[in-house]
Amino acid sequence: MAIYQIVKKGDSILRENARVVKEITPNIIKLLDNMQDTMYAANGVGLAAPQIGISKRVIIVDTGDELLELINPEVLMSEGEQTDTEGCLSVPGLVGDVTRAYKVKVRALNRAGNEIEITGEEITARALQHEIDHLDGVLFIDKAENIKTVE
Ligand code: ZN
């Protein structure tokens, strides 16, 4: 397990379409473990693999209830709308208001290689959408209004 340096805005990997994971290898398990260490060390609620320099479709989210580890996540359904302030570990010093779906259903593989479906609301739905955006090279500042600097 290791804590990685988080890739910052300006690095082209954050603008790439991350690659689909074809097989759950020991390297993918190690990636999930390292992402977990890195996210908790940075006090984040979510992290996408490109943020530690790995262009693969892997995200983790923990908004306080449980750790979600999602490989090749796909949004199956989104519902409603919410607007709230958002930031990103890769975009330090900026926050902005982002409108997203209130609820999403996501299908993915877990670390055992099993297909799972997760439904999240509010902050969990927000974090899932934010992290999945990272896999498509999208940053919250692309969608945010009222962008402000913070300490
Ligand atoms: Zn982010």
PDB file of C-alpha atoms and ligand atoms in Angstrom:
ATOM      1  CA  MET A   1       0.000   0.000   0.000  1.00  0.00           C
ATOM      2  CA  ALA A   2       1.266   3.426  -0.834  1.00  0.00           C
ATOM      3  CA  ILE A   3       0.244   7.027  -0.875  1.00  0.00           C
ATOM      4  CA  TYR A   4       0.594   8.564  -4.307  1.00  0.00           C
ATOM      5  CA  GLN A   5       1.087  12.137  -5.298  1.00  0.00           C
ATOM      6  CA  ILE A   6      -2.116  13.507  -6.771  1.00  0.00           C
ATOM      7  CA  VAL A   7      -1.901  14.671 -10.373  1.00  0.00           C
ATOM      8  CA  LYS A   8      -2.911  18.306 -10.753  1.00  0.00           C
ATOM      9  CA  LYS A   9      -4.833  20.204 -13.411  1.00  0.00           C
ATOM     10  CA  GLY A  10      -2.599  20.936 -16.376  1.00  0.00           C
ATOM     11  CA  ASP A  11      -1.386  17.335 -16.611  1.00  0.00           C
ATOM     12  CA  SER A  12      -2.749  15.866 -19.852  1.00  0.00           C
ATOM     13  CA  ILE A  13      -3.659  12.521 -18.236  1.00  0.00           C
ATOM     14  CA  LEU A  14      -6.601  14.288 -16.565  1.00  0.00           C
ATOM     15  CA  ARG A  15      -7.979  15.087 -20.030  1.00  0.00           C
ATOM     16  CA  GLU A  16      -7.731  11.597 -21.474  1.00  0.00           C
ATOM     17  CA  ASN A  17     -10.401   8.970 -21.873  1.00  0.00           C
ATOM     18  CA  ALA A  18      -9.247   6.376 -19.346  1.00  0.00           C
ATOM     19  CA  ARG A  19      -8.897   2.802 -20.589  1.00  0.00           C
ATOM     20  CA  VAL A  20     -11.387   0.043 -19.835  1.00  0.00           C
ATOM     21  CA  VAL A  21     -10.063  -2.609 -17.430  1.00  0.00           C
ATOM     22  CA  LYS A  22     -10.172  -5.925 -19.288  1.00  0.00           C
ATOM     23  CA  GLU A  23      -9.099  -8.195 -16.458  1.00  0.00           C
ATOM     24  CA  ILE A  24      -8.877  -7.871 -12.676  1.00  0.00           C
ATOM     25  CA  THR A  25      -5.180  -8.568 -12.189  1.00  0.00           C
ATOM     26  CA  PRO A  26      -3.134  -8.263  -8.982  1.00  0.00           C
ATOM     27  CA  ASN A  27      -2.055  -4.857 -10.317  1.00  0.00           C
ATOM     28  CA  ILE A  28      -5.661  -3.673 -10.317  1.00  0.00           C
ATOM     29  CA  ILE A  29      -6.074  -4.850  -6.713  1.00  0.00           C
ATOM     30  CA  LYS A  30      -2.887  -2.987  -5.803  1.00  0.00           C
ATOM     31  CA  LEU A  31      -4.201   0.070  -7.622  1.00  0.00           C
ATOM     32  CA  LEU A  32      -7.426  -0.022  -5.571  1.00  0.00           C
ATOM     33  CA  ASP A  33      -5.422  -0.337  -2.335  1.00  0.00           C
ATOM     34  CA  ASN A  34      -3.130   2.539  -3.273  1.00  0.00           C
ATOM     35  CA  MET A  35      -6.051   4.729  -4.322  1.00  0.00           C
ATOM     36  CA  GLN A  36      -7.690   4.064  -0.958  1.00  0.00           C
ATOM     37  CA  ASP A  37      -4.534   5.076   0.946  1.00  0.00           C
ATOM     38  CA  THR A  38      -4.118   8.159  -1.215  1.00  0.00           C
ATOM     39  CA  MET A  39      -7.742   9.286  -0.907  1.00  0.00           C
ATOM     40  CA  TYR A  40      -7.879   8.918   2.867  1.00  0.00           C
ATOM     41  CA  ALA A  41      -4.488  10.618   3.300  1.00  0.00           C
ATOM     42  CA  ALA A  42      -5.804  13.578   1.297  1.00  0.00           C
ATOM     43  CA  ASN A  43      -9.152  13.630   3.155  1.00  0.00           C
ATOM     44  CA  GLY A  44     -10.984  13.178  -0.126  1.00  0.00           C
ATOM     45  CA  VAL A  45     -14.417  11.614  -0.633  1.00  0.00           C
ATOM     46  CA  GLY A  46     -13.535  10.162  -4.000  1.00  0.00           C
ATOM     47  CA  LEU A  47     -10.635   9.448  -6.307  1.00  0.00           C
ATOM     48  CA  ALA A  48     -10.241   8.318  -9.911  1.00  0.00           C
ATOM     49  CA  ALA A  49      -7.214   6.362 -11.135  1.00  0.00           C
ATOM     50  CA  PRO A  50      -6.080   9.109 -13.562  1.00  0.00           C
ATOM     51  CA  GLN A  51      -5.614  11.331 -10.497  1.00  0.00           C
ATOM     52  CA  ILE A  52      -2.698   9.150  -9.456  1.00  0.00           C
ATOM     53  CA  GLY A  53      -1.392   8.949 -13.000  1.00  0.00           C
ATOM     54  CA  ILE A  54      -3.045   5.682 -14.075  1.00  0.00           C
ATOM     55  CA  SER A  55      -5.306   6.019 -17.098  1.00  0.00           C
ATOM     56  CA  LYS A  56      -7.713   3.206 -16.228  1.00  0.00           C
ATOM     57  CA  ARG A  57     -11.466   3.218 -15.548  1.00  0.00           C
ATOM     58  CA  VAL A  58     -11.262   2.729 -11.790  1.00  0.00           C
ATOM     59  CA  ILE A  59     -12.825   4.971  -9.128  1.00  0.00           C
ATOM     60  CA  ILE A  60     -13.346   4.871  -5.399  1.00  0.00           C
ATOM     61  CA  VAL A  61     -15.836   6.862  -3.340  1.00  0.00           C
ATOM     62  CA  ASP A  62     -16.357   7.134   0.406  1.00  0.00           C
ATOM     63  CA  THR A  63     -18.792   9.794   1.534  1.00  0.00           C
ATOM     64  CA  GLY A  64     -18.895   8.449   5.081  1.00  0.00           C
ATOM     65  CA  ASP A  65     -21.077   5.357   4.821  1.00  0.00           C
ATOM     66  CA  GLU A  66     -18.863   2.833   3.112  1.00  0.00           C
ATOM     67  CA  LEU A  67     -16.016   2.550   0.664  1.00  0.00           C
ATOM     68  CA  LEU A  68     -17.186   1.943  -2.898  1.00  0.00           C
ATOM     69  CA  GLU A  69     -14.654   0.483  -5.320  1.00  0.00           C
ATOM     70  CA  LEU A  70     -15.834   0.560  -8.902  1.00  0.00           C
ATOM     71  CA  ILE A  71     -14.089  -0.802 -11.967  1.00  0.00           C
ATOM     72  CA  ASN A  72     -15.438   0.226 -15.401  1.00  0.00           C
ATOM     73  CA  PRO A  73     -18.346   2.164 -13.836  1.00  0.00           C
ATOM     74  CA  GLU A  74     -21.283   3.060 -16.077  1.00  0.00           C
ATOM     75  CA  VAL A  75     -24.235   5.238 -15.190  1.00  0.00           C
ATOM     76  CA  LEU A  76     -27.401   3.240 -15.920  1.00  0.00           C
ATOM     77  CA  MET A  77     -29.923   5.748 -14.642  1.00  0.00           C
ATOM     78  CA  SER A  78     -29.904   9.294 -13.348  1.00  0.00           C
ATOM     79  CA  GLU A  79     -32.772  11.151 -11.779  1.00  0.00           C
ATOM     80  CA  GLY A  80     -33.539  14.588 -10.380  1.00  0.00           C
ATOM     81  CA  GLU A  81     -31.187  17.495  -9.922  1.00  0.00           C
ATOM     82  CA  GLN A  82     -29.020  19.018  -7.211  1.00  0.00           C
ATOM     83  CA  THR A  83     -26.681  21.987  -7.132  1.00  0.00           C
ATOM     84  CA  ASP A  84     -23.918  22.247  -4.567  1.00  0.00           C
ATOM     85  CA  THR A  85     -20.379  23.453  -4.054  1.00  0.00           C
ATOM     86  CA  GLU A  86     -17.705  21.091  -5.300  1.00  0.00           C
ATOM     87  CA  GLY A  87     -13.949  20.892  -5.297  1.00  0.00           C
ATOM     88  CA  CYS A  88     -11.351  18.420  -6.495  1.00  0.00           C
ATOM     89  CA  LEU A  89      -8.029  17.122  -5.178  1.00  0.00           C
ATOM     90  CA  SER A  90      -6.595  17.711  -8.661  1.00  0.00           C
ATOM     91  CA  VAL A  91      -7.796  21.322  -8.730  1.00  0.00           C
ATOM     92  CA  PRO A  92      -6.576  22.690  -5.403  1.00  0.00           C
ATOM     93  CA  GLY A  93      -7.683  26.146  -4.333  1.00  0.00           C
ATOM     94  CA  LEU A  94     -10.872  26.321  -6.389  1.00  0.00           C
ATOM     95  CA  VAL A  95     -14.493  25.496  -5.655  1.00  0.00           C
ATOM     96  CA  GLY A  96     -17.623  26.043  -7.693  1.00  0.00           C
ATOM     97  CA  ASP A  97     -21.303  25.224  -7.877  1.00  0.00           C
ATOM     98  CA  VAL A  98     -22.077  22.180  -9.992  1.00  0.00           C
ATOM     99  CA  THR A  99     -25.532  20.941 -10.968  1.00  0.00           C
ATOM    100  CA  ARG A 100     -25.736  17.163 -11.151  1.00  0.00           C
ATOM    101  CA  ALA A 101     -28.321  14.405 -10.969  1.00  0.00           C
ATOM    102  CA  TYR A 102     -29.749  13.865  -7.485  1.00  0.00           C
ATOM    103  CA  LYS A 103     -29.697  10.109  -7.790  1.00  0.00           C
ATOM    104  CA  VAL A 104     -27.722   7.732  -9.978  1.00  0.00           C
ATOM    105  CA  LYS A 105     -27.602   4.011 -10.502  1.00  0.00           C
ATOM    106  CA  VAL A 106     -24.160   2.756 -11.507  1.00  0.00           C
ATOM    107  CA  ARG A 107     -23.065  -0.639 -12.770  1.00  0.00           C
ATOM    108  CA  ALA A 108     -19.458  -1.716 -12.328  1.00  0.00           C
ATOM    109  CA  LEU A 109     -17.180  -4.571 -11.412  1.00  0.00           C
ATOM    110  CA  ASN A 110     -15.935  -4.942  -7.843  1.00  0.00           C
ATOM    111  CA  ARG A 111     -12.442  -6.129  -6.907  1.00  0.00           C
ATOM    112  CA  ALA A 112     -13.627  -9.738  -7.025  1.00  0.00           C
ATOM    113  CA  GLY A 113     -14.630  -9.233 -10.654  1.00  0.00           C
ATOM    114  CA  ASN A 114     -18.342  -9.482  -9.915  1.00  0.00           C
ATOM    115  CA  GLU A 115     -20.839  -7.166 -11.533  1.00  0.00           C
ATOM    116  CA  ILE A 116     -22.497  -4.875  -9.000  1.00  0.00           C
ATOM    117  CA  GLU A 117     -25.110  -2.134  -9.145  1.00  0.00           C
ATOM    118  CA  ILE A 118     -25.038   0.771  -6.758  1.00  0.00           C
ATOM    119  CA  THR A 119     -27.654   3.442  -6.246  1.00  0.00           C
ATOM    120  CA  GLY A 120     -26.484   6.663  -4.634  1.00  0.00           C
ATOM    121  CA  GLU A 121     -28.256   9.874  -3.700  1.00  0.00           C
ATOM    122  CA  GLU A 122     -27.157  13.377  -2.759  1.00  0.00           C
ATOM    123  CA  ILE A 123     -23.440  13.545  -1.895  1.00  0.00           C
ATOM    124  CA  THR A 124     -22.808   9.937  -2.944  1.00  0.00           C
ATOM    125  CA  ALA A 125     -24.475  10.545  -6.319  1.00  0.00           C
ATOM    126  CA  ARG A 126     -22.447  13.748  -6.671  1.00  0.00           C
ATOM    127  CA  ALA A 127     -19.169  11.990  -5.878  1.00  0.00           C
ATOM    128  CA  LEU A 128     -19.950   9.119  -8.275  1.00  0.00           C
ATOM    129  CA  GLN A 129     -20.700  11.542 -11.117  1.00  0.00           C
ATOM    130  CA  HIS A 130     -17.606  13.634 -10.354  1.00  0.00           C
ATOM    131  CA  GLU A 131     -15.309  10.592 -10.353  1.00  0.00           C
ATOM    132  CA  ILE A 132     -16.853   9.042 -13.476  1.00  0.00           C
ATOM    133  CA  ASP A 133     -16.336  12.408 -15.218  1.00  0.00           C
ATOM    134  CA  HIS A 134     -12.605  12.049 -14.458  1.00  0.00           C
ATOM    135  CA  LEU A 135     -12.572   8.836 -16.521  1.00  0.00           C
ATOM    136  CA  ASP A 136     -13.846  10.829 -19.502  1.00  0.00           C
ATOM    137  CA  GLY A 137     -11.318  13.631 -19.048  1.00  0.00           C
ATOM    138  CA  VAL A 138     -13.861  16.018 -17.534  1.00  0.00           C
ATOM    139  CA  LEU A 139     -13.089  18.235 -14.533  1.00  0.00           C
ATOM    140  CA  PHE A 140     -15.673  19.918 -12.310  1.00  0.00           C
ATOM    141  CA  ILE A 141     -14.446  23.351 -13.415  1.00  0.00           C
ATOM    142  CA  ASP A 142     -15.760  22.521 -16.898  1.00  0.00           C
ATOM    143  CA  LYS A 143     -19.281  22.461 -15.461  1.00  0.00           C
ATOM    144  CA  ALA A 144     -19.088  24.778 -12.452  1.00  0.00           C
ATOM    145  CA  GLU A 145     -20.584  28.207 -11.974  1.00  0.00           C
ATOM    146  CA  ASN A 146     -19.475  30.823  -9.462  1.00  0.00           C
ATOM    147  CA  ILE A 147     -15.910  29.463  -9.329  1.00  0.00           C
ATOM    148  CA  LYS A 148     -14.095  30.902  -6.326  1.00  0.00           C
ATOM    149  CA  THR A 149     -10.652  30.563  -4.815  1.00  0.00           C
ATOM    150  CA  VAL A 150     -10.331  29.048  -1.364  1.00  0.00           C
ATOM    151  CA  GLU A 151      -7.403  28.580   1.005  1.00  0.00           C
TER     152      GLU A 151
HETATM  153 ZN    ZN B   1     -11.912  15.329  -8.828  1.00  0.00          ZN
END
